[in-house]
Structure formats: structure tokens, C-alpha cells
mmCIF file of C-alpha atoms in Angstrom:
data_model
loop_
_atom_site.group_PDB
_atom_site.id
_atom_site.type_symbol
_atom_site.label_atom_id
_atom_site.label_comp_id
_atom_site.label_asym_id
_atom_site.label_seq_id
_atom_site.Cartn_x
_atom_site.Cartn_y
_atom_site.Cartn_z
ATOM 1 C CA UNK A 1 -37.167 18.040 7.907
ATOM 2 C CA UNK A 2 -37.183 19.678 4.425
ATOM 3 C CA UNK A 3 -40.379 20.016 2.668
ATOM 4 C CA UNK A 4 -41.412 19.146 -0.647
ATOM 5 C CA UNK A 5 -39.729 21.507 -4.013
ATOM 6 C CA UNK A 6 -41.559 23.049 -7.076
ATOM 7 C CA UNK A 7 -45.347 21.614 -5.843
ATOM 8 C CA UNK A 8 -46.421 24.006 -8.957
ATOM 9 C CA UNK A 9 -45.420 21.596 -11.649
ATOM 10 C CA UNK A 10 -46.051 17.898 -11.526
ATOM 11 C CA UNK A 11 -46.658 15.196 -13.630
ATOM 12 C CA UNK A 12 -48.900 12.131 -13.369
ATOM 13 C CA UNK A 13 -47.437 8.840 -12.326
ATOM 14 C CA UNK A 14 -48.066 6.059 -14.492
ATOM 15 C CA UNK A 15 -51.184 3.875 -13.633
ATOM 16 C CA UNK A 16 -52.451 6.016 -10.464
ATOM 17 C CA UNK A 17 -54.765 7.998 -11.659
ATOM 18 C CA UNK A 18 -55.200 11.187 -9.919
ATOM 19 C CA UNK A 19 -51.944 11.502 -7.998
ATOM 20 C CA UNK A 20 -49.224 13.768 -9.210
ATOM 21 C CA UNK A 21 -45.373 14.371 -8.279
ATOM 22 C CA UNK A 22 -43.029 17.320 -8.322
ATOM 23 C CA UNK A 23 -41.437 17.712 -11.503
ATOM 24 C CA UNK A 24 -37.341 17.493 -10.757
ATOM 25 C CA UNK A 25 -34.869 18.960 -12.553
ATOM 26 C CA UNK A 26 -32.991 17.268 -15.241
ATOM 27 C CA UNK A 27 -28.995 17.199 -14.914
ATOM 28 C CA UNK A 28 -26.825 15.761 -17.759
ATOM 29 C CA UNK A 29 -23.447 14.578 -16.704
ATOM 30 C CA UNK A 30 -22.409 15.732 -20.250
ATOM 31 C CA UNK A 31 -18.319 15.276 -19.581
ATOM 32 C CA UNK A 32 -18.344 11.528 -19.965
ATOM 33 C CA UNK A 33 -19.863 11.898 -23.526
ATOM 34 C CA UNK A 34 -18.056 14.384 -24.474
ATOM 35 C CA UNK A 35 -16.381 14.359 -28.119
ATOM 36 C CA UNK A 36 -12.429 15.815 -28.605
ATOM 37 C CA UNK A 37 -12.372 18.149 -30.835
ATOM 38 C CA UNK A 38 -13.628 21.713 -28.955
ATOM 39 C CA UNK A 39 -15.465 23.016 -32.024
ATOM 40 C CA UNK A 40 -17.248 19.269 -31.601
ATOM 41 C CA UNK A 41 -17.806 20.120 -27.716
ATOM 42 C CA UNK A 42 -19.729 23.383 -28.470
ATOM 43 C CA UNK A 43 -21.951 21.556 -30.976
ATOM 44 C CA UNK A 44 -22.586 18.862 -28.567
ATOM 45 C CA UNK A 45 -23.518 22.165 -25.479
ATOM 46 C CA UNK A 46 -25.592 23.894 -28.237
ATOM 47 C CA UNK A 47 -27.814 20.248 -29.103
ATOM 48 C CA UNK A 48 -27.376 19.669 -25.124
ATOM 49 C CA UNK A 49 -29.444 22.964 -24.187
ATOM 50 C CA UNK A 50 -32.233 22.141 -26.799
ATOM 51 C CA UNK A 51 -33.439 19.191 -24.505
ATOM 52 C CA UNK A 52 -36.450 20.547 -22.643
ATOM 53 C CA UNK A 53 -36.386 20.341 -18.632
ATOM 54 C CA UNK A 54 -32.528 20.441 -18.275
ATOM 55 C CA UNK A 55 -30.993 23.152 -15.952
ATOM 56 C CA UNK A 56 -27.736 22.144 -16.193
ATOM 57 C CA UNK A 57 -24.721 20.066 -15.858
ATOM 58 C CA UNK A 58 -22.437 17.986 -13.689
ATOM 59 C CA UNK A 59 -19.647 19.533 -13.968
ATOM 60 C CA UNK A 60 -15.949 17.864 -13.269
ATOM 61 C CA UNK A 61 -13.419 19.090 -10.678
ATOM 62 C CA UNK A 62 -9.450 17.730 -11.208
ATOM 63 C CA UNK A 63 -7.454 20.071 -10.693
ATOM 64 C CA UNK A 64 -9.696 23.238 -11.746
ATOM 65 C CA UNK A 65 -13.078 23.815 -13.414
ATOM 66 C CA UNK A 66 -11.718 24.716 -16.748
ATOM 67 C CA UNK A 67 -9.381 22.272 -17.827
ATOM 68 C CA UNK A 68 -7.418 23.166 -20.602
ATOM 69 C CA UNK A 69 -10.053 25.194 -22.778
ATOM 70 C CA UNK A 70 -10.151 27.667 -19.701
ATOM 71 C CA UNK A 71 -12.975 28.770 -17.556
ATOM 72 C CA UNK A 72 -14.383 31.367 -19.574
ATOM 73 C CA UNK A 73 -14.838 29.107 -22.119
ATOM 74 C CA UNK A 74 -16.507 26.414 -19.662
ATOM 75 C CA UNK A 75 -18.640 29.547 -19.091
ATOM 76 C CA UNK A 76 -19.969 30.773 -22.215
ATOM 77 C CA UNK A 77 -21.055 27.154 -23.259
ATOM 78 C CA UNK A 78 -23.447 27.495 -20.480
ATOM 79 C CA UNK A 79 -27.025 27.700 -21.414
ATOM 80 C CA UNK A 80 -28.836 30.811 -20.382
ATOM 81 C CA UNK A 81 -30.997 28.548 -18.684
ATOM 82 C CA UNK A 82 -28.164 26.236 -17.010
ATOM 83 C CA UNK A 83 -28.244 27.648 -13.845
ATOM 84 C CA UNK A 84 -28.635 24.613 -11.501
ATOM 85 C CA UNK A 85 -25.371 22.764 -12.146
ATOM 86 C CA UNK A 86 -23.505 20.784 -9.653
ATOM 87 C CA UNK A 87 -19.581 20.137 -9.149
ATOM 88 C CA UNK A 88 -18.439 16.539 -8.862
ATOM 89 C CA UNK A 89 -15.370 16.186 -6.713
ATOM 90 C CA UNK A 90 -14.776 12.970 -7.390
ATOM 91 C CA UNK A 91 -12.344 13.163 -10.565
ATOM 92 C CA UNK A 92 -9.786 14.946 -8.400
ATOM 93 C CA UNK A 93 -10.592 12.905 -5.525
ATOM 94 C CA UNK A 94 -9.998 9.543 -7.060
ATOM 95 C CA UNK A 95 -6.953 10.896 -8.812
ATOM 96 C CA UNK A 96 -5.078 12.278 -5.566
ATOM 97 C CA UNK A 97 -6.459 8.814 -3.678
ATOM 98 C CA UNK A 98 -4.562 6.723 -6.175
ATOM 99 C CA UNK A 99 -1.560 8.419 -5.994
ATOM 100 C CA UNK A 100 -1.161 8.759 -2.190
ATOM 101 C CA UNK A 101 -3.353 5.888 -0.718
ATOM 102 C CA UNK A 102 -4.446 8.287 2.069
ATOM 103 C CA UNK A 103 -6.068 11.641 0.768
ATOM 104 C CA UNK A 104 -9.597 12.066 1.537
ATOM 105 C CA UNK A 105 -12.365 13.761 3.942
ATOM 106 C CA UNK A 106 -12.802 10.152 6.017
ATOM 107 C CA UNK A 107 -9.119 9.558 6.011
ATOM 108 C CA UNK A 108 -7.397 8.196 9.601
ATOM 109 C CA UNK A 109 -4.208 9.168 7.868
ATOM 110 C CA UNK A 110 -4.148 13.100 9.930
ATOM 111 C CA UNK A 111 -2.169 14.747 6.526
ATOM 112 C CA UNK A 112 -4.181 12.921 4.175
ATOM 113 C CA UNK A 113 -7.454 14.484 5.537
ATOM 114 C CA UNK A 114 -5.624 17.678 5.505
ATOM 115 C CA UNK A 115 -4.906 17.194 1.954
ATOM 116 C CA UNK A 116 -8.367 17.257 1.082
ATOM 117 C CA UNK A 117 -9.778 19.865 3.014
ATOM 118 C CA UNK A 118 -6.881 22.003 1.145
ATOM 119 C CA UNK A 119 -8.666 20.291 -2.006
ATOM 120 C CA UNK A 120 -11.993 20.874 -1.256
ATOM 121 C CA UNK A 121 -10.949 24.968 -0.369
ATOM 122 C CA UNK A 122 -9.639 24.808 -4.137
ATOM 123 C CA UNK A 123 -13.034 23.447 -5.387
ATOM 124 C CA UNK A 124 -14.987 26.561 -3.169
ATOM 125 C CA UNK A 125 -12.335 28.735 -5.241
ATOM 126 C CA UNK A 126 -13.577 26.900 -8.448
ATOM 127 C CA UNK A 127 -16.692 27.670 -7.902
ATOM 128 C CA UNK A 128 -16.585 31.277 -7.000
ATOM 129 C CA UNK A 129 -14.873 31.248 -10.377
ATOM 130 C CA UNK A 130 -17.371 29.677 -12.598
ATOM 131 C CA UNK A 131 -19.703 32.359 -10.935
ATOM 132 C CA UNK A 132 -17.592 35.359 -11.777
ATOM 133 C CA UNK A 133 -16.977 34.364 -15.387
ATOM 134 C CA UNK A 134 -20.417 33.020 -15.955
ATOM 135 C CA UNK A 135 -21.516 36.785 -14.794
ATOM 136 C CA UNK A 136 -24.190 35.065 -12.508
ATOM 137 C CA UNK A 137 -25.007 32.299 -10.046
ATOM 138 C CA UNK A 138 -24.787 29.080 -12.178
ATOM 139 C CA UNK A 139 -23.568 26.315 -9.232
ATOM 140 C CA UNK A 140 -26.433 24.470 -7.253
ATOM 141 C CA UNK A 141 -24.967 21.578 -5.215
ATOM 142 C CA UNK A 142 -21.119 20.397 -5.287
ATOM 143 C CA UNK A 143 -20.571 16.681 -4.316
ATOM 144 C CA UNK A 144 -18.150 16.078 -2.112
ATOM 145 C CA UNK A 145 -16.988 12.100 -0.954
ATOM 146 C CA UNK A 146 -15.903 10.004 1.600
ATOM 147 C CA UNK A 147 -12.607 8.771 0.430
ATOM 148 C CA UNK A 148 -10.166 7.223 0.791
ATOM 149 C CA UNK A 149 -10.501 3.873 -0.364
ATOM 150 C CA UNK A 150 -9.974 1.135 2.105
ATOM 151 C CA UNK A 151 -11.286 -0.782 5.055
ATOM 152 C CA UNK A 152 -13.458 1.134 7.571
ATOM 153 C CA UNK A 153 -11.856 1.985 10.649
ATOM 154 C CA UNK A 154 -8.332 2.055 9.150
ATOM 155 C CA UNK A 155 -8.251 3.722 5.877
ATOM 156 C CA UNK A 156 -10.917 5.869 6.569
ATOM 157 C CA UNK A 157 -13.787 6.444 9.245
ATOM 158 C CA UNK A 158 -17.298 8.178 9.872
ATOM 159 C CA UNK A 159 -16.192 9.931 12.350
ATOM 160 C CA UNK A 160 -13.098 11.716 10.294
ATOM 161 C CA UNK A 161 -15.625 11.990 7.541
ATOM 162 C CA UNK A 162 -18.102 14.042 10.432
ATOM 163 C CA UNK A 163 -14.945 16.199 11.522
ATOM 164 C CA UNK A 164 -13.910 17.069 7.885
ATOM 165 C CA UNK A 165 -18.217 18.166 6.422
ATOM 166 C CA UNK A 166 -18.260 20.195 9.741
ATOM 167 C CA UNK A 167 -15.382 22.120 8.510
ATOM 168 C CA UNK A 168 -16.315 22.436 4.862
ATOM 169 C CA UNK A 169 -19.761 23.655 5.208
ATOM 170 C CA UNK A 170 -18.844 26.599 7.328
ATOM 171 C CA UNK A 171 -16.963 27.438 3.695
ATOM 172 C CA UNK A 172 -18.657 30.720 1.699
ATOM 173 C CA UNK A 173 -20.184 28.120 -1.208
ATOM 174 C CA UNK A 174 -22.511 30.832 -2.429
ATOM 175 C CA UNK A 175 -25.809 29.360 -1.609
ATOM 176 C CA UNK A 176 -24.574 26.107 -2.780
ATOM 177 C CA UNK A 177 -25.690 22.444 -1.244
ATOM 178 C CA UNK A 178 -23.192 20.366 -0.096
ATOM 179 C CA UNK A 179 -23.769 16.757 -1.602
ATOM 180 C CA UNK A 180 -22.299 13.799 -0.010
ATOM 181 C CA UNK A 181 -22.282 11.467 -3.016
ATOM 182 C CA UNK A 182 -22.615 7.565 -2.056
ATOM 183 C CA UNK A 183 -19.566 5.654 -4.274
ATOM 184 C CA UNK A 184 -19.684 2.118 -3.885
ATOM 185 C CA UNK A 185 -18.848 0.854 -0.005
ATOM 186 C CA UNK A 186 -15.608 -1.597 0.793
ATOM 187 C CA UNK A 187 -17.228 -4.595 0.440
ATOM 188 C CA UNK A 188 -13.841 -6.888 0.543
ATOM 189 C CA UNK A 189 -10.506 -5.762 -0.976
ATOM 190 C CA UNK A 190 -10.802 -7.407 -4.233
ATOM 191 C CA UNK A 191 -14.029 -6.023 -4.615
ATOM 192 C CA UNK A 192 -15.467 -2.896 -5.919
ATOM 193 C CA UNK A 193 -13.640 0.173 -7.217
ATOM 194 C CA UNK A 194 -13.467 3.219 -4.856
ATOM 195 C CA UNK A 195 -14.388 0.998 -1.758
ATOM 196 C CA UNK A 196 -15.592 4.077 0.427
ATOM 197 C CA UNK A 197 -17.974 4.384 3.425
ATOM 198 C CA UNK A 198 -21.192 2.663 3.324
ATOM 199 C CA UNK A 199 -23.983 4.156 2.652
ATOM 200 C CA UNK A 200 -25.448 3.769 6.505
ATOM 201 C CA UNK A 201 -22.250 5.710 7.707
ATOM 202 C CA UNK A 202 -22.982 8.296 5.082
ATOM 203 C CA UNK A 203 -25.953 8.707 6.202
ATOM 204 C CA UNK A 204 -25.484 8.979 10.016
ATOM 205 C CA UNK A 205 -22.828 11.622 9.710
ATOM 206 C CA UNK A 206 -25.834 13.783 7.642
ATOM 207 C CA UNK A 207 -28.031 13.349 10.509
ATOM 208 C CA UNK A 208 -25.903 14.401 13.317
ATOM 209 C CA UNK A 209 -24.334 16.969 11.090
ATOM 210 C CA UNK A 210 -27.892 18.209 10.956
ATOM 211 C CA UNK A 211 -27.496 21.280 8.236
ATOM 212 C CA UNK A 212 -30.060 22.146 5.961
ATOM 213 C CA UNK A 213 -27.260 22.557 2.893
ATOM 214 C CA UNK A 214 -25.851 19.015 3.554
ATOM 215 C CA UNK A 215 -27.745 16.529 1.795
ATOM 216 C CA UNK A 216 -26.570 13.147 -0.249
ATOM 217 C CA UNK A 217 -26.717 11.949 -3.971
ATOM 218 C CA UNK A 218 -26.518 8.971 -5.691
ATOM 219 C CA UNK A 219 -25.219 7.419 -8.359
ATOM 220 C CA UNK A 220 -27.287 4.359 -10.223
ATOM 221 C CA UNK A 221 -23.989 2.423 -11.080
ATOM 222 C CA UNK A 222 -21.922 3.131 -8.281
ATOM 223 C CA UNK A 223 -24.772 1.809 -6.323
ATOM 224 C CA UNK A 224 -25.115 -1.324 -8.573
ATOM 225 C CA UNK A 225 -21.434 -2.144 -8.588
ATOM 226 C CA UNK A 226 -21.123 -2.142 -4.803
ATOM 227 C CA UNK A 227 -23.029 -5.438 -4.575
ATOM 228 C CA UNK A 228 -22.148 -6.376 -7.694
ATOM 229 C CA UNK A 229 -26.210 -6.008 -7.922
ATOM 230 C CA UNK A 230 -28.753 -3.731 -10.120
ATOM 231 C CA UNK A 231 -31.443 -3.987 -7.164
ATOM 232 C CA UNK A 232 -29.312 -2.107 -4.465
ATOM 233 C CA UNK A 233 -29.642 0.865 -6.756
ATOM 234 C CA UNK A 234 -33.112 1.046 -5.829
ATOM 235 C CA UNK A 235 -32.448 -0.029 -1.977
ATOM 236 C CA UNK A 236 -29.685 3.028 -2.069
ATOM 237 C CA UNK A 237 -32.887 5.453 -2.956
ATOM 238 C CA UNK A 238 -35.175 4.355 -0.604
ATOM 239 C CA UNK A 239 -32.779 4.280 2.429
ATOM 240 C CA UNK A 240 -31.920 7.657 1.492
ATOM 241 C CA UNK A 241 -35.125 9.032 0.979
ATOM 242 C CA UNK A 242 -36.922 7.713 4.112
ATOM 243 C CA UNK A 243 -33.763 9.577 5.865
ATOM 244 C CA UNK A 244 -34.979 12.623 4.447
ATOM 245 C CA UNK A 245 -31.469 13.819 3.016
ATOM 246 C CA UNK A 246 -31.631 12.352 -0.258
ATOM 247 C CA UNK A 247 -31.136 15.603 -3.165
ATOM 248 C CA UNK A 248 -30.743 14.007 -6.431
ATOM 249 C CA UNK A 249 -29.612 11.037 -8.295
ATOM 250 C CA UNK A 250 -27.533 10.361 -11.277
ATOM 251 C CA UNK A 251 -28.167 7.379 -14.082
ATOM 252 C CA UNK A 252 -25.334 5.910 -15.123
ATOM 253 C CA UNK A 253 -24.606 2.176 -16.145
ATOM 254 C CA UNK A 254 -22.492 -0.979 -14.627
ATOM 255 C CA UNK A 255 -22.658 -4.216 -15.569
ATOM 256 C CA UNK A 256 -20.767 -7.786 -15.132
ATOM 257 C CA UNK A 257 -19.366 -7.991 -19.032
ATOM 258 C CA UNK A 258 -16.323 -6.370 -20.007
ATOM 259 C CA UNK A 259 -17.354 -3.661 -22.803
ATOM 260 C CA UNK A 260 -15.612 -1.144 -24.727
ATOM 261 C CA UNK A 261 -16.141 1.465 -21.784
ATOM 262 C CA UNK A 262 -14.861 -0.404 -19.072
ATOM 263 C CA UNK A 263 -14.180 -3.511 -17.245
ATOM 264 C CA UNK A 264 -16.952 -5.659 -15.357
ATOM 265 C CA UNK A 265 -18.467 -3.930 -12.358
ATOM 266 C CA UNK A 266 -16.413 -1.063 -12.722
ATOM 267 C CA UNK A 267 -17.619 2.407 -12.754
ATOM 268 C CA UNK A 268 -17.839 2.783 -16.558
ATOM 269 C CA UNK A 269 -20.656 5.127 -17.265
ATOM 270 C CA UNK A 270 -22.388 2.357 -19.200
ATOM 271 C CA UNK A 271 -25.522 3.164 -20.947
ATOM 272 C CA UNK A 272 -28.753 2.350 -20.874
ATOM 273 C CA UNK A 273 -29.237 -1.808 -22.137
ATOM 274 C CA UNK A 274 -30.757 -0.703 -25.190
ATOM 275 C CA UNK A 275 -27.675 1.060 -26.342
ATOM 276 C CA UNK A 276 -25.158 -1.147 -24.313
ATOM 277 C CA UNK A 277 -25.919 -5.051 -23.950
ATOM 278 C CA UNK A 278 -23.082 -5.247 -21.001
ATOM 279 C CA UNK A 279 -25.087 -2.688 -19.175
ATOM 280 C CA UNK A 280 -27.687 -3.906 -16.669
ATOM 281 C CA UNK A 281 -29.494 -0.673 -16.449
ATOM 282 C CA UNK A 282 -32.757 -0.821 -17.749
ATOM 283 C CA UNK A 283 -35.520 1.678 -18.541
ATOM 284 C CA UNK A 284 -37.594 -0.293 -15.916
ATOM 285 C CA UNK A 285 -34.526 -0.072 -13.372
ATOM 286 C CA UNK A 286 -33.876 4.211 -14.273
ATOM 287 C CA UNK A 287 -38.262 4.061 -13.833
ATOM 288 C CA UNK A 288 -38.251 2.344 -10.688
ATOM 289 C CA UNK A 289 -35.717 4.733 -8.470
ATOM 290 C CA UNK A 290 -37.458 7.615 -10.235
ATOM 291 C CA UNK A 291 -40.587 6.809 -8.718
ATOM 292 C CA UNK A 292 -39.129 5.981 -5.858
ATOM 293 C CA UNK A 293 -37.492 9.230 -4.902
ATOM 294 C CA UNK A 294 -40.188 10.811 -6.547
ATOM 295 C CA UNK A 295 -42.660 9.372 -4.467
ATOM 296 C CA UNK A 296 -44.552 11.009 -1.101
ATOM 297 C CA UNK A 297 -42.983 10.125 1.787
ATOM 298 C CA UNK A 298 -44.609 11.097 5.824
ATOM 299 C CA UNK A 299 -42.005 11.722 8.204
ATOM 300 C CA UNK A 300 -42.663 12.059 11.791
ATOM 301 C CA UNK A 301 -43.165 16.145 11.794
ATOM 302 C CA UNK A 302 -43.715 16.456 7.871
ATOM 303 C CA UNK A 303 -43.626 15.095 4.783
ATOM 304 C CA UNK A 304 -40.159 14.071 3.481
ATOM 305 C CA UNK A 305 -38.655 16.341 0.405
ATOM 306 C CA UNK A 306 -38.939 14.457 -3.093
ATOM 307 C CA UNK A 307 -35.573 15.199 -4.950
ATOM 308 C CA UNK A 308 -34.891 18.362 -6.525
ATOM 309 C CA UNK A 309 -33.053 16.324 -9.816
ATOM 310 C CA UNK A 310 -32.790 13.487 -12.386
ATOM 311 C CA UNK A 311 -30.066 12.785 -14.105
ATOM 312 C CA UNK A 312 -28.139 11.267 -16.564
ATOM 313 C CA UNK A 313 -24.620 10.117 -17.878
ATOM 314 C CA UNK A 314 -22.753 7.836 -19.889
ATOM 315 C CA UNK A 315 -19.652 7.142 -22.288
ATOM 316 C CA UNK A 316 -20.835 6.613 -25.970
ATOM 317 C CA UNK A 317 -18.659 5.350 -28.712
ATOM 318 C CA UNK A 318 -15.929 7.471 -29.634
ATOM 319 C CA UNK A 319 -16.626 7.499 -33.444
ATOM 320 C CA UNK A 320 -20.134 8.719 -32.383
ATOM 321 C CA UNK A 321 -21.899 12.085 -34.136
ATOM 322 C CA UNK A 322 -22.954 14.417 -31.812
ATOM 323 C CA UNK A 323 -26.571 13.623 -32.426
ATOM 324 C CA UNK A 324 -26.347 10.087 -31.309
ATOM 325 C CA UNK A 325 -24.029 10.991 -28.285
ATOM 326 C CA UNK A 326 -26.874 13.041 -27.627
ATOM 327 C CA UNK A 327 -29.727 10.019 -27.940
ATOM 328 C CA UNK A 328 -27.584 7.777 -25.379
ATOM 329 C CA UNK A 329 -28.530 10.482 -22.995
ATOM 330 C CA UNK A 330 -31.825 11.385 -24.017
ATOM 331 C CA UNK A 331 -32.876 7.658 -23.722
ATOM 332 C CA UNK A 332 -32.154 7.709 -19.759
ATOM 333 C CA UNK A 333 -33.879 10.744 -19.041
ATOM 334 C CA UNK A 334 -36.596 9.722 -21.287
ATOM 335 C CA UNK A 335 -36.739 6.525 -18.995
ATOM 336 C CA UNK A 336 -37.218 8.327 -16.122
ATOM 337 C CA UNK A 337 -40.219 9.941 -17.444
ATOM 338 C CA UNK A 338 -39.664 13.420 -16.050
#
């Protein structure tokens, strides 16, 4: 079992007096907010790194870390004090998924799985990368997924999934964790979006994996959109948490409208209600899962780990000013209270 992180710092929960948690990190999953013009983009970092309590961001993998601006310049718009970002797989994943039906970690398809362990190799490279042109260690976690999309047991499997994270986390990821981040499950074919493993699965192949760098994250809308259901967000935290590998979660909206981000229950990045009506994530929802993976937890030998981050992302409109891309975000972490 881990124990519990930064025990220095903590902050009082609301209405129990006298009892405290750890202050998490803050995480903004800037890239989904992000305005067009680059000059625009290093605004946006500069306002980004005045928000007290961040550490960094989640950072995008497709086919590289850079992108077209390069990685130096993903580099210098680093804050000094952004040095617990995390890599998100899942923008290459989902790409290569959609064009072959069969790449992924969990796939039954044997070249497919192949596929992404060459991937995931490229996204170790990446990150080696960000560290030599950032000039110092900068990547915390990288999230890593149990694709392909499909029915269990034929598109893709726990056991393929166990196979593939035994491989990758003998990889040299700098002191890294290694997050498996729950996407929403295959529910039925018409339903849902990236249809992976279920969250139980996920969860199983952490525990027999049984490494202290291989832990899980969650997303607030890819949990909501799975049952079609704001409340599983919060059932996603607790499961996760009373199996002592939950590391972090991410806000970021669904909802059953059609908005200008996305479709219904699709993984949009909606906002927060206040800023998006289609969005069913409210401050109450982002306060609730907070708490709850805040929270102390006994396990049988010790007391479960709270998680080390908070964070938040979401589209904004694209005629927005950096200052009020910057409030969309600011409202969710203000929600969570940390």
C-alpha cells in the first residue's frame, strides 16, 4: 500500500471542523483551450502559470510532444515551477484506433498490440525529450489506455492489457508513474465513444501487476459518459480509491445536449454548468469526487494514499480572450476547493 503525499500542507474540509486533507496538486489540461495563433498560446502559458497551486500540465501525445511549434518551444513555455506534468496518450491512441480498428495495449489482434507497444516506446522517447530540452525533469505520470475499442474478449482483453503494462513499465520513464487512465467502458456498440475496458478490469490488472509506479486516473466526463450518468463519476473515484491505486483525476464536462463543443455524451471537454448549460458538471459534482479522493481512507496494513492531483480541462469558445479561456478553467479548480 502507498501512504499518504505532502501531509505538510492541508486544508480544512468544509463543515468538519478540525480535520484537514493533503493539499494535491493542481494540473490544467491547457491543450483543449488552447487559442491558434502561437503568440496567443504564449499569452495564454504566461496567464496559465500565474494561477497559484498549479505544477503543471497535461500534456498531448499524437505523433510527438511538440507538434508543429517544436519541442523546444513546448519547453520554454514551461513554467519554472511546472515540473509535475503528465503525458496523455490518448490523442495518438484514439487516432491510430480509428484508423486500424485493432491498435492498442488490450488488443486480441497480436500486430495491433504490437503497434502500440512500438507507440508507447515513441512516447518514452517523447518524454526523454521534453526532459532534455526543458534542461530538467519536468514529466510526472504519463497515461497510458486500454484500447482498442470494442467488445471485451474480442476486441480487446484484461489479460492482453496485463501482458502489454508488464512490458512497458520495465521502460527507462525517468522516475515517471505509469497512469492507466479509465475512458468510458463498452457498454453496447451504439453506446459510448472509446468503449474500452471497464473500470473493474482496469483495476484488477493494477493489482496483480502490483508496481509501485503503476497507478490509474480518471477522467470526470469520460466517467459520466460511460453510463450516460454524472453519478458514476463519483462511483469511478471511490472504487478506485478504496483499491488504493487511484493517482489523480481530471475535470472535464459531458452532457446529454448537443453544444457547440461536441455531440451528446461524447467526450467534449464541456465546462463547468455555469459556463456551459449542456454540461452536467456541477461545482457540487467537481466538490463531491474531490472530497472523495481527498478523503482518509484505512486499508488493511495502512492507510490508503489520497491523490497526488486535481485537475482541470475544457474547450471554451473559439472567439474567446485569453482571460476568459482562462476563467473556464479557473472555475473548476476553484470548485474543487484545493
Amino acid at each position: 500500500m502507498t501512504t499518504a503525499r505532502n501531509t505538510a500542507t492541508t486544508l480544512p474540509i468544509a463543515g468538519a471542523p478540525g480535520e484537514s486533507h493533503p493539499t494535491p496538486d493542481a494540473i490544467l489540461g491547457a491543450y483543449a483551450s488552447l487559442p491558434e495563433p502561437q503568440e496567443d498560446q504564449e499569452e495564454y502559458y504566461r496567464l496559465l502559470a500565474r494561477i497559484p497551486g498549479v505544477r503543471g500540465l497535461e500534456i498531448p501525445f499524437r505523433d510527438d510532444l511538440g507538434g508543429t511549434a517544436g519541442l523546444p518551444w513546448l519547453a520554454s513555455q514551461l513554467a519554472p515551477h511546472w515540473d509535475r506534468n503528465i503525458i496523455t496518450a490518448i490523442p495518438g491512441t484514439m487516432m491510430r484506433v480509428w484508423t486500424t480498428g485493432t491498435f492498442g495495449l488490450a488488443s486480441t489482434d497480436r500486430q495491433g498490440r504490437a503497434a502500440a507497444l512500438a507507440f508507447t516506446r515513441s512516447v518514452r522517447d517523447g518524454v526523454e525529450a521534453l526532459r532534455e530540452a526543458a534542461g530538467r525533469d519536468v514529466v510526472a505520470a504519463v497515461e497510458v489506455h486500454s484500447a482498442p475499442s470494442g467488445e471485451p474478449g474480442v476486441a480487446h482483453s484484461a489479460e492482453a492489457f496485463g501482458e502489454s503494462l508488464s512490458q512497458i513499465i520495465d521502460y527507462d520513464w525517468g522516475g515517471a508513474l505509469l497512469l492507466v487512465e479509465h475512458c468510458d467502458a463498452f457498454v453496447a456498440p451504439d453506446l459510448g465513444e472509446k468503449q474500452l475496458l471497464g473500470i473493474d478490469e482496469e483495476l484488477e490488472v493494477l493489482h496483480v501487476l502490483n508496481h509501485p509506479r503503476a497507478r490509474m486516473s480518471l477522467n470526470w466526463g469520460r466517467s459520466a459518459l460511460e453510463a450516460r450518468d454524472a453519478a458514476t463519476a463519483l462511483e469511478h473515484v471511490r472504487l478506485a480509491r478504496a483499491a488504493g491505486m487511484l493517482e489523480g483525476v481530471m475535470f472535464s464536462g459531458a452532457g446529454p445536449a448537443d453544444t457547440r463543443y461536441a455531440k451528446a455524451w461524447m467526450d467534449g471537454h464541456l465546462p463547468l454548468d455555469v459556463d456551459e448549460p449542456g454540461s452536467v458538471m456541477s461545482a457540487e459534482d467537481v466538490r463531491a469526487c474531490a472530497l472523495a479522493a481527498l478523503e482518509p481512507i484505512e486499508g488493511p496494513e495502512e492507510n490508503i494514499a489520497p491523490v497526488s492531483y486535481l485537475g482541470a480541462k475544457c474547450q471554451v469558445p473559439t472567439e474567446a480572450a485569453p482571460e476568459q479561456r482562462l476563467s473556464f478553467l479557473t472555475h473548476i479548480l476553484d470548485a474543487t476547493r484545493i
